[in-house]
Amino acid sequence: MFSRKVLTPSLFSRFATTLVQRSVKTTPVSLGSPYAIRGDPSVASGQVKEKMNLFTAINSAMSIAMENDPTACIFGEDVAFGGVFRCTTGLREKFGEKRVFNTPLCEQGIAGFAIGMASMGVTAIAEMQFADYIFPAFDQIVNEAAKYRFRSGGEFNVGSLTFRAPYGAVGHGALYHSQSPEAYFCHTPGLKVVVPSTPIEAKGLLLASIRDKNPVIFLEPKWLYRSAVEEVPIGDYEIELGKARVVKEGSDITIVGWGAQLHVLADACEKAREDQGISCELIDLRTLLPWDRETVAQSVKKTGRLIISHEAPKTCGFSAEISAAIQEECFLHLEAPIQRVCGYDTPFPLIFEKFYVPDAFKNLQAINETVNY
Amino acid sequence: PPSSLLRSLLARSQVGGALLARPAAATTGRTFATKASKAGDDDTPFEVDVAPFQVHKLESFPEPKVETTKKEVLAFFRDLFRMRRMEIAADVLYKGKFIRGFCHLYDGQEAVCVGMEASINYEDAIITSYRDHCTYLGRGGNMYEVVAELLGRKDGCSRGIGGSMHMYLRENNFYGGNGIVGAQVPLGVGIAFQQKYNKKRNCTFTMYGDGAANQGQGFEALNIAALWDLPVVYVCENNHFGMGTAEGRASKSPEFYKRGDYVPGIKVDGMDVFAVKKAVAFAKEFVVENGPLVMEMDTYRYHGHSMSDPGSTYRTRDEVSGIRRERDPIERVRKLIVEMELATTAEIKAIEKECRKEVDDAIEKAKACPEPPVDWLTKNIYSSKPNSFEFVRGTERGIQHEAY
């Protein structure tokens, strides 16, 4: 049984000091996670590969989508010169100003406009400059885009619509440049929510999202835009939506994550293996809505233990959905309660970011507790 | 001034020496205004000409002449200069990684908040965007609190939790400091509603930029303000760029003072502190009687949108330096002081020195200030107990942090 401990300020600051000290000395586990996991090597293995980082891979995906689909358009704030994260570099020069254009500063307008375009069958790729700014568009996305097909009995749909937004912690983003809003959208039937974790994954998932016949929210981990580099196939390839990937096979515990957090989890798994010989099975969910229940359930039936981790706050984070669903399906297989290692239930802080994020140490502790339950 | 060769030649003779002793730049024989103030005469009013105001659906509007005094002009100079120094110091601090996160600098636009404060009092309310460091100072905040907040220290105006974009001063009715573009505009209308409801003869200035002018919520709230005759002034600080997008490419009509359509508007040279003062005085009187007014401040920012933006990919360096040369608010006031002999060069230098010292002292003190304690992370999420949540759920199962 675990004991309920109340962490008094002094206890917490001691924990925090240890955290900081350890982060300075030890590698590879660190508070600022290095880019640990590589994309699925079996994807498009026959193609020529080129070294790309995340934003270049996304750029490549959009370029291919635009080439093959003459109706495709990219728009959003400041995308014409390349975008604040360089994701749309060179696209305006290549495809012209009628297909890659800036919008004024109005997210609700962008969303409504994109929905209108998509309802005519045009492939609309709309960018929200930061996921934190998606909220003025929330009504349009949830009430219009998600329900169009349903309310018109199939007459109309906005399947050719994709919203792209950078999400997640970046080290100094504070309240409004670090949020992870995936849970709000996963709560809306009619949408799909996709989160890549490496450049190979991002390109394949984005191409699949653009071509998917449903409105997709594509959340890009901004932490990885520059730091994630790998050899990415230069041609056209897709990664199926709704299928998770088992990144590392293991036998003692299942760990589920997505996006930038996957690399943090990989660190924790590596440390657990080194220090305690715990064999972790790491799963990249890739698509959050609809999420791959089967793969996760199969894994939990094998290991009997589950940890889910994300930066978003704990209460009603997407881990709650996974947790509830898995305990329904795998109750008798579970050896320990399912743990969720998440951000605190506070707004995303500026000065306290290092303490807020669910880093490798917190995950390592959770792994230990769960395995030794 | 004589060349160095001539100088050395002159210095050898008595006559030459006398010539050299004369001050280099003499302001001779020119009267600027009929009621010119002489040194030592602080409160004699005199008039300054400003550019005429462009108006939209306004029958009566202010004359382009502003009354001011020597005391006021020197105070303007001091305020403008200290704000400028603080922003430049913030630039240096950011590059030195003392300030992290996002930092949006106001240099070039100082005349807007300085001119505003000259015509209003602390019972009037201001709410603005994330470019708020100088607005906070204008509202009576002190520089140490600003710098400490930028550095994320616990003596900052928001206890180090808010950062650059979230500075507030409750007792002087400064409602911040808002990160999300345009979200503050309807809030300002709400504040104005409260002022009218409580029968105060005060108004609210809800400030936003040319980029935010296209946010739907602004128009929604403007309609409400006009419908209910709320004492709100929509101040559009038009610095001509919404981050990297020039106004002409974001707005069909870049005449922001006309955007209110059925709401009257006025356009002001936002880099002329006297024009701003006159227009704001007019605006306050107007809105308290008649309902909303849209005021466009034609201004410019020298820095990029934020410290991550060099500010040179979407405009030329010549443009920026041109504005600096022609329209800089501080230089205009300095020129007035010099031409009207309101202060000697030495006195101006003394003011500048004091301002620089104020900035340096604030930075030194802020650097020495400790960061907020970690348990403040769970503070102020909800109102304090026993109203609401006892604990904030943490990442470790079974360990909980107190909420307070």
PDB file of C-alpha atoms in Angstrom, chain A residues 106-326:
ATOM      1  CA  CYS A 106      -8.043  36.123 -36.222  1.00  0.00           C
ATOM      2  CA  GLU A 107      -8.089  32.451 -35.292  1.00  0.00           C
ATOM      3  CA  GLN A 108     -11.843  32.179 -35.288  1.00  0.00           C
ATOM      4  CA  GLY A 109     -11.869  33.693 -38.746  1.00  0.00           C
ATOM      5  CA  ILE A 110      -9.135  31.345 -39.940  1.00  0.00           C
ATOM      6  CA  ALA A 111     -11.001  28.319 -38.642  1.00  0.00           C
ATOM      7  CA  GLY A 112     -14.328  29.368 -40.077  1.00  0.00           C
ATOM      8  CA  PHE A 113     -12.718  30.205 -43.379  1.00  0.00           C
ATOM      9  CA  ALA A 114     -10.935  26.839 -43.471  1.00  0.00           C
ATOM     10  CA  ILE A 115     -14.160  25.003 -42.718  1.00  0.00           C
ATOM     11  CA  GLY A 116     -15.922  26.831 -45.499  1.00  0.00           C
ATOM     12  CA  MET A 117     -13.201  25.968 -47.967  1.00  0.00           C
ATOM     13  CA  ALA A 118     -13.135  22.336 -46.921  1.00  0.00           C
ATOM     14  CA  SER A 119     -16.882  22.019 -47.253  1.00  0.00           C
ATOM     15  CA  MET A 120     -16.393  22.808 -50.943  1.00  0.00           C
ATOM     16  CA  GLY A 121     -13.931  19.961 -51.253  1.00  0.00           C
ATOM     17  CA  VAL A 122     -10.760  22.059 -51.220  1.00  0.00           C
ATOM     18  CA  THR A 123      -7.889  20.655 -49.171  1.00  0.00           C
ATOM     19  CA  ALA A 124      -7.409  23.278 -46.497  1.00  0.00           C
ATOM     20  CA  ILE A 125      -4.297  23.198 -44.329  1.00  0.00           C
ATOM     21  CA  ALA A 126      -4.754  25.884 -41.709  1.00  0.00           C
ATOM     22  CA  GLU A 127      -2.035  26.825 -39.260  1.00  0.00           C
ATOM     23  CA  MET A 128      -2.638  28.133 -35.778  1.00  0.00           C
ATOM     24  CA  GLN A 129       0.562  29.895 -34.805  1.00  0.00           C
ATOM     25  CA  PHE A 130       0.594  28.283 -31.355  1.00  0.00           C
ATOM     26  CA  ALA A 131      -1.799  25.680 -29.965  1.00  0.00           C
ATOM     27  CA  ASP A 132      -2.423  28.130 -27.109  1.00  0.00           C
ATOM     28  CA  TYR A 133      -4.173  30.414 -29.598  1.00  0.00           C
ATOM     29  CA  ILE A 134      -6.533  27.782 -30.877  1.00  0.00           C
ATOM     30  CA  PHE A 135      -9.208  28.692 -28.347  1.00  0.00           C
ATOM     31  CA  PRO A 136     -10.907  31.513 -30.228  1.00  0.00           C
ATOM     32  CA  ALA A 137     -11.341  28.900 -32.958  1.00  0.00           C
ATOM     33  CA  PHE A 138     -12.638  26.288 -30.545  1.00  0.00           C
ATOM     34  CA  ASP A 139     -16.274  26.964 -31.299  1.00  0.00           C
ATOM     35  CA  GLN A 140     -15.717  26.675 -35.043  1.00  0.00           C
ATOM     36  CA  ILE A 141     -13.729  23.458 -34.713  1.00  0.00           C
ATOM     37  CA  VAL A 142     -15.981  21.734 -32.211  1.00  0.00           C
ATOM     38  CA  ASN A 143     -19.373  23.003 -33.285  1.00  0.00           C
ATOM     39  CA  GLU A 144     -18.883  23.333 -36.995  1.00  0.00           C
ATOM     40  CA  ALA A 145     -16.037  21.187 -38.282  1.00  0.00           C
ATOM     41  CA  ALA A 146     -16.658  18.182 -36.063  1.00  0.00           C
ATOM     42  CA  LYS A 147     -20.396  18.050 -36.613  1.00  0.00           C
ATOM     43  CA  TYR A 148     -20.802  19.002 -40.228  1.00  0.00           C
ATOM     44  CA  ARG A 149     -21.035  15.496 -41.579  1.00  0.00           C
ATOM     45  CA  PHE A 150     -23.303  14.301 -38.823  1.00  0.00           C
ATOM     46  CA  ARG A 151     -25.791  17.147 -38.897  1.00  0.00           C
ATOM     47  CA  SER A 152     -26.134  17.133 -42.645  1.00  0.00           C
ATOM     48  CA  GLY A 153     -26.740  13.384 -42.735  1.00  0.00           C
ATOM     49  CA  GLY A 154     -23.644  12.949 -44.871  1.00  0.00           C
ATOM     50  CA  GLU A 155     -24.550  15.654 -47.424  1.00  0.00           C
ATOM     51  CA  PHE A 156     -21.613  17.809 -46.512  1.00  0.00           C
ATOM     52  CA  ASN A 157     -18.342  17.180 -44.768  1.00  0.00           C
ATOM     53  CA  VAL A 158     -15.070  18.951 -44.044  1.00  0.00           C
ATOM     54  CA  GLY A 159     -12.909  15.899 -44.454  1.00  0.00           C
ATOM     55  CA  SER A 160     -10.251  17.754 -46.401  1.00  0.00           C
ATOM     56  CA  LEU A 161      -9.500  20.010 -43.454  1.00  0.00           C
ATOM     57  CA  THR A 162      -6.338  19.829 -41.359  1.00  0.00           C
ATOM     58  CA  PHE A 163      -5.393  22.212 -38.554  1.00  0.00           C
ATOM     59  CA  ARG A 164      -1.705  22.323 -37.679  1.00  0.00           C
ATOM     60  CA  ALA A 165      -0.485  23.836 -34.429  1.00  0.00           C
ATOM     61  CA  PRO A 166       2.804  23.747 -32.484  1.00  0.00           C
ATOM     62  CA  TYR A 167       2.157  22.558 -28.930  1.00  0.00           C
ATOM     63  CA  GLY A 168       4.007  21.718 -25.773  1.00  0.00           C
ATOM     64  CA  ALA A 169       6.761  22.942 -23.501  1.00  0.00           C
ATOM     65  CA  VAL A 170       9.787  24.599 -25.028  1.00  0.00           C
ATOM     66  CA  GLY A 171      11.777  25.610 -21.952  1.00  0.00           C
ATOM     67  CA  HIS A 172      10.651  29.221 -21.714  1.00  0.00           C
ATOM     68  CA  GLY A 173       7.213  29.326 -23.239  1.00  0.00           C
ATOM     69  CA  ALA A 174       5.264  30.102 -20.056  1.00  0.00           C
ATOM     70  CA  LEU A 175       1.484  30.202 -19.932  1.00  0.00           C
ATOM     71  CA  TYR A 176       0.667  30.928 -23.542  1.00  0.00           C
ATOM     72  CA  HIS A 177       3.349  29.290 -25.620  1.00  0.00           C
ATOM     73  CA  SER A 178       3.502  25.871 -23.952  1.00  0.00           C
ATOM     74  CA  GLN A 179       0.035  24.429 -23.645  1.00  0.00           C
ATOM     75  CA  SER A 180      -1.030  20.939 -24.677  1.00  0.00           C
ATOM     76  CA  PRO A 181      -4.702  21.211 -25.575  1.00  0.00           C
ATOM     77  CA  GLU A 182      -5.161  17.715 -26.991  1.00  0.00           C
ATOM     78  CA  ALA A 183      -7.659  16.654 -24.327  1.00  0.00           C
ATOM     79  CA  TYR A 184     -10.178  19.324 -25.269  1.00  0.00           C
ATOM     80  CA  PHE A 185     -10.289  18.062 -28.852  1.00  0.00           C
ATOM     81  CA  CYS A 186     -10.188  14.370 -28.012  1.00  0.00           C
ATOM     82  CA  HIS A 187     -13.443  14.989 -26.212  1.00  0.00           C
ATOM     83  CA  THR A 188     -15.150  15.853 -29.511  1.00  0.00           C
ATOM     84  CA  PRO A 189     -16.445  13.069 -31.727  1.00  0.00           C
ATOM     85  CA  GLY A 190     -16.016  13.899 -35.372  1.00  0.00           C
ATOM     86  CA  LEU A 191     -12.425  15.081 -35.062  1.00  0.00           C
ATOM     87  CA  LYS A 192      -9.147  13.225 -35.254  1.00  0.00           C
ATOM     88  CA  VAL A 193      -6.150  14.265 -33.182  1.00  0.00           C
ATOM     89  CA  VAL A 194      -2.631  13.303 -34.272  1.00  0.00           C
ATOM     90  CA  VAL A 195       0.694  13.943 -32.516  1.00  0.00           C
ATOM     91  CA  PRO A 196       3.998  12.909 -34.147  1.00  0.00           C
ATOM     92  CA  SER A 197       7.176  12.260 -32.196  1.00  0.00           C
ATOM     93  CA  THR A 198       9.985  12.235 -34.768  1.00  0.00           C
ATOM     94  CA  PRO A 199      10.583  13.679 -38.240  1.00  0.00           C
ATOM     95  CA  ILE A 200       9.878  10.376 -40.045  1.00  0.00           C
ATOM     96  CA  GLU A 201       6.656  10.003 -38.101  1.00  0.00           C
ATOM     97  CA  ALA A 202       5.699  13.630 -38.634  1.00  0.00           C
ATOM     98  CA  LYS A 203       5.989  13.501 -42.395  1.00  0.00           C
ATOM     99  CA  GLY A 204       4.067  10.257 -42.736  1.00  0.00           C
ATOM    100  CA  LEU A 205       1.393  11.240 -40.240  1.00  0.00           C
ATOM    101  CA  LEU A 206       0.906  14.683 -41.728  1.00  0.00           C
ATOM    102  CA  LEU A 207       0.464  13.278 -45.228  1.00  0.00           C
ATOM    103  CA  ALA A 208      -2.018  10.776 -43.860  1.00  0.00           C
ATOM    104  CA  SER A 209      -3.836  13.513 -41.923  1.00  0.00           C
ATOM    105  CA  ILE A 210      -4.122  15.793 -44.920  1.00  0.00           C
ATOM    106  CA  ARG A 211      -5.480  12.956 -47.028  1.00  0.00           C
ATOM    107  CA  ASP A 212      -7.741  11.561 -44.331  1.00  0.00           C
ATOM    108  CA  LYS A 213     -11.407  12.152 -45.044  1.00  0.00           C
ATOM    109  CA  ASN A 214     -12.037  13.688 -41.641  1.00  0.00           C
ATOM    110  CA  PRO A 215     -11.032  16.983 -39.999  1.00  0.00           C
ATOM    111  CA  VAL A 216      -7.709  16.439 -38.230  1.00  0.00           C
ATOM    112  CA  ILE A 217      -5.959  18.465 -35.543  1.00  0.00           C
ATOM    113  CA  PHE A 218      -2.236  17.896 -36.070  1.00  0.00           C
ATOM    114  CA  LEU A 219      -0.247  18.959 -33.008  1.00  0.00           C
ATOM    115  CA  GLU A 220       3.481  19.398 -33.593  1.00  0.00           C
ATOM    116  CA  PRO A 221       5.847  19.273 -30.595  1.00  0.00           C
ATOM    117  CA  LYS A 222       7.659  22.592 -30.891  1.00  0.00           C
ATOM    118  CA  TRP A 223      10.504  21.421 -28.656  1.00  0.00           C
ATOM    119  CA  LEU A 224      11.544  19.041 -31.432  1.00  0.00           C
ATOM    120  CA  TYR A 225      11.380  21.377 -34.419  1.00  0.00           C
ATOM    121  CA  ARG A 226      15.119  21.851 -34.518  1.00  0.00           C
ATOM    122  CA  SER A 227      16.457  19.305 -32.095  1.00  0.00           C
ATOM    123  CA  ALA A 228      14.969  16.183 -33.707  1.00  0.00           C
ATOM    124  CA  VAL A 229      17.075  15.205 -36.712  1.00  0.00           C
ATOM    125  CA  GLU A 230      17.073  11.963 -38.644  1.00  0.00           C
ATOM    126  CA  GLU A 231      17.228  10.420 -42.101  1.00  0.00           C
ATOM    127  CA  VAL A 232      13.765  10.882 -43.567  1.00  0.00           C
ATOM    128  CA  PRO A 233      12.565   9.341 -46.868  1.00  0.00           C
ATOM    129  CA  ILE A 234      12.262  12.121 -49.420  1.00  0.00           C
ATOM    130  CA  GLY A 235       9.305  10.692 -51.330  1.00  0.00           C
ATOM    131  CA  ASP A 236       5.655  10.214 -50.635  1.00  0.00           C
ATOM    132  CA  TYR A 237       4.665   7.893 -47.821  1.00  0.00           C
ATOM    133  CA  GLU A 238       1.977   7.721 -45.215  1.00  0.00           C
ATOM    134  CA  ILE A 239       1.736   6.327 -41.740  1.00  0.00           C
ATOM    135  CA  GLU A 240      -1.650   4.903 -40.912  1.00  0.00           C
ATOM    136  CA  LEU A 241      -3.740   6.945 -38.500  1.00  0.00           C
ATOM    137  CA  GLY A 242      -5.167   5.164 -35.511  1.00  0.00           C
ATOM    138  CA  LYS A 243      -2.261   2.757 -35.145  1.00  0.00           C
ATOM    139  CA  ALA A 244       0.204   3.060 -32.285  1.00  0.00           C
ATOM    140  CA  ARG A 245       3.836   1.980 -32.523  1.00  0.00           C
ATOM    141  CA  VAL A 246       5.665  -0.219 -30.060  1.00  0.00           C
ATOM    142  CA  VAL A 247       8.962   1.668 -29.948  1.00  0.00           C
ATOM    143  CA  LYS A 248      10.756  -0.650 -27.537  1.00  0.00           C
ATOM    144  CA  GLU A 249       9.672  -4.103 -26.590  1.00  0.00           C
ATOM    145  CA  GLY A 250       9.707  -5.102 -22.965  1.00  0.00           C
ATOM    146  CA  SER A 251       8.192  -7.425 -20.447  1.00  0.00           C
ATOM    147  CA  ASP A 252       7.877  -5.725 -17.075  1.00  0.00           C
ATOM    148  CA  ILE A 253       5.852  -2.584 -17.645  1.00  0.00           C
ATOM    149  CA  THR A 254       4.072  -0.720 -20.455  1.00  0.00           C
ATOM    150  CA  ILE A 255       4.729   2.978 -20.881  1.00  0.00           C
ATOM    151  CA  VAL A 256       2.528   5.074 -23.160  1.00  0.00           C
ATOM    152  CA  GLY A 257       3.342   8.547 -24.412  1.00  0.00           C
ATOM    153  CA  TRP A 258       3.280  10.741 -27.505  1.00  0.00           C
ATOM    154  CA  GLY A 259       5.044  13.723 -29.034  1.00  0.00           C
ATOM    155  CA  ALA A 260       8.034  15.219 -27.243  1.00  0.00           C
ATOM    156  CA  GLN A 261       7.197  13.346 -24.040  1.00  0.00           C
ATOM    157  CA  LEU A 262       8.100  10.079 -25.725  1.00  0.00           C
ATOM    158  CA  HIS A 263      11.759  11.007 -25.586  1.00  0.00           C
ATOM    159  CA  VAL A 264      11.547  11.850 -21.902  1.00  0.00           C
ATOM    160  CA  LEU A 265       9.984   8.438 -21.330  1.00  0.00           C
ATOM    161  CA  ALA A 266      12.724   6.760 -23.345  1.00  0.00           C
ATOM    162  CA  ASP A 267      15.263   8.333 -20.996  1.00  0.00           C
ATOM    163  CA  ALA A 268      13.426   7.032 -17.968  1.00  0.00           C
ATOM    164  CA  CYS A 269      13.137   3.555 -19.500  1.00  0.00           C
ATOM    165  CA  GLU A 270      16.832   3.460 -20.253  1.00  0.00           C
ATOM    166  CA  LYS A 271      17.686   4.496 -16.729  1.00  0.00           C
ATOM    167  CA  ALA A 272      15.317   1.913 -15.299  1.00  0.00           C
ATOM    168  CA  ARG A 273      16.925  -0.769 -17.399  1.00  0.00           C
ATOM    169  CA  GLU A 274      20.448   0.290 -16.414  1.00  0.00           C
ATOM    170  CA  ASP A 275      19.833   0.718 -12.711  1.00  0.00           C
ATOM    171  CA  GLN A 276      17.271  -1.902 -11.903  1.00  0.00           C
ATOM    172  CA  GLY A 277      17.119  -4.152 -14.926  1.00  0.00           C
ATOM    173  CA  ILE A 278      13.454  -3.273 -15.493  1.00  0.00           C
ATOM    174  CA  SER A 279      12.352  -4.108 -19.022  1.00  0.00           C
ATOM    175  CA  CYS A 280       9.975  -1.406 -20.259  1.00  0.00           C
ATOM    176  CA  GLU A 281       7.738  -1.613 -23.280  1.00  0.00           C
ATOM    177  CA  LEU A 282       7.450   1.875 -24.731  1.00  0.00           C
ATOM    178  CA  ILE A 283       4.490   2.728 -26.936  1.00  0.00           C
ATOM    179  CA  ASP A 284       4.098   5.840 -29.089  1.00  0.00           C
ATOM    180  CA  LEU A 285       0.383   6.425 -29.441  1.00  0.00           C
ATOM    181  CA  ARG A 286       0.762   8.628 -32.584  1.00  0.00           C
ATOM    182  CA  THR A 287      -2.986   9.158 -32.989  1.00  0.00           C
ATOM    183  CA  LEU A 288      -4.929  10.198 -29.893  1.00  0.00           C
ATOM    184  CA  LEU A 289      -8.332  10.180 -31.448  1.00  0.00           C
ATOM    185  CA  PRO A 290      -9.063   7.428 -32.351  1.00  0.00           C
ATOM    186  CA  TRP A 291      -6.407   5.809 -30.212  1.00  0.00           C
ATOM    187  CA  ASP A 292      -5.096   2.298 -30.682  1.00  0.00           C
ATOM    188  CA  ARG A 293      -6.753   0.490 -27.794  1.00  0.00           C
ATOM    189  CA  GLU A 294      -5.802  -2.906 -29.082  1.00  0.00           C
ATOM    190  CA  THR A 295      -2.061  -2.361 -29.115  1.00  0.00           C
ATOM    191  CA  VAL A 296      -2.024  -0.865 -25.646  1.00  0.00           C
ATOM    192  CA  ALA A 297      -4.344  -3.515 -24.205  1.00  0.00           C
ATOM    193  CA  GLN A 298      -2.307  -6.313 -25.742  1.00  0.00           C
ATOM    194  CA  SER A 299       0.825  -4.874 -24.224  1.00  0.00           C
ATOM    195  CA  VAL A 300      -0.735  -4.429 -20.777  1.00  0.00           C
ATOM    196  CA  LYS A 301      -2.030  -7.985 -20.840  1.00  0.00           C
ATOM    197  CA  LYS A 302       1.575  -9.031 -21.367  1.00  0.00           C
ATOM    198  CA  THR A 303       3.217  -6.814 -18.741  1.00  0.00           C
ATOM    199  CA  GLY A 304       0.413  -6.216 -16.237  1.00  0.00           C
ATOM    200  CA  ARG A 305       1.519  -2.652 -15.519  1.00  0.00           C
ATOM    201  CA  LEU A 306       0.881   0.694 -17.198  1.00  0.00           C
ATOM    202  CA  ILE A 307       2.159   4.251 -16.942  1.00  0.00           C
ATOM    203  CA  ILE A 308       0.927   7.061 -19.133  1.00  0.00           C
ATOM    204  CA  SER A 309       2.706  10.392 -19.260  1.00  0.00           C
ATOM    205  CA  HIS A 310       1.955  13.793 -20.785  1.00  0.00           C
ATOM    206  CA  GLU A 311       2.708  17.452 -20.113  1.00  0.00           C
ATOM    207  CA  ALA A 312      -0.917  18.516 -19.947  1.00  0.00           C
ATOM    208  CA  PRO A 313      -2.476  18.811 -16.474  1.00  0.00           C
ATOM    209  CA  LYS A 314      -3.462  15.590 -14.779  1.00  0.00           C
ATOM    210  CA  THR A 315      -7.162  16.115 -14.178  1.00  0.00           C
ATOM    211  CA  CYS A 316      -8.999  15.063 -17.322  1.00  0.00           C
ATOM    212  CA  GLY A 317      -5.810  14.800 -19.314  1.00  0.00           C
ATOM    213  CA  PHE A 318      -5.907  12.268 -22.108  1.00  0.00           C
ATOM    214  CA  SER A 319      -4.228   9.747 -19.820  1.00  0.00           C
ATOM    215  CA  ALA A 320      -7.478   9.559 -17.888  1.00  0.00           C
ATOM    216  CA  GLU A 321      -9.233   8.152 -20.931  1.00  0.00           C
ATOM    217  CA  ILE A 322      -6.513   5.562 -21.545  1.00  0.00           C
ATOM    218  CA  SER A 323      -6.478   4.656 -17.887  1.00  0.00           C
ATOM    219  CA  ALA A 324     -10.218   4.127 -17.690  1.00  0.00           C
ATOM    220  CA  ALA A 325     -10.388   2.154 -20.916  1.00  0.00           C
ATOM    221  CA  ILE A 326      -7.488  -0.136 -20.013  1.00  0.00           C
TER     222      ILE A 326
END
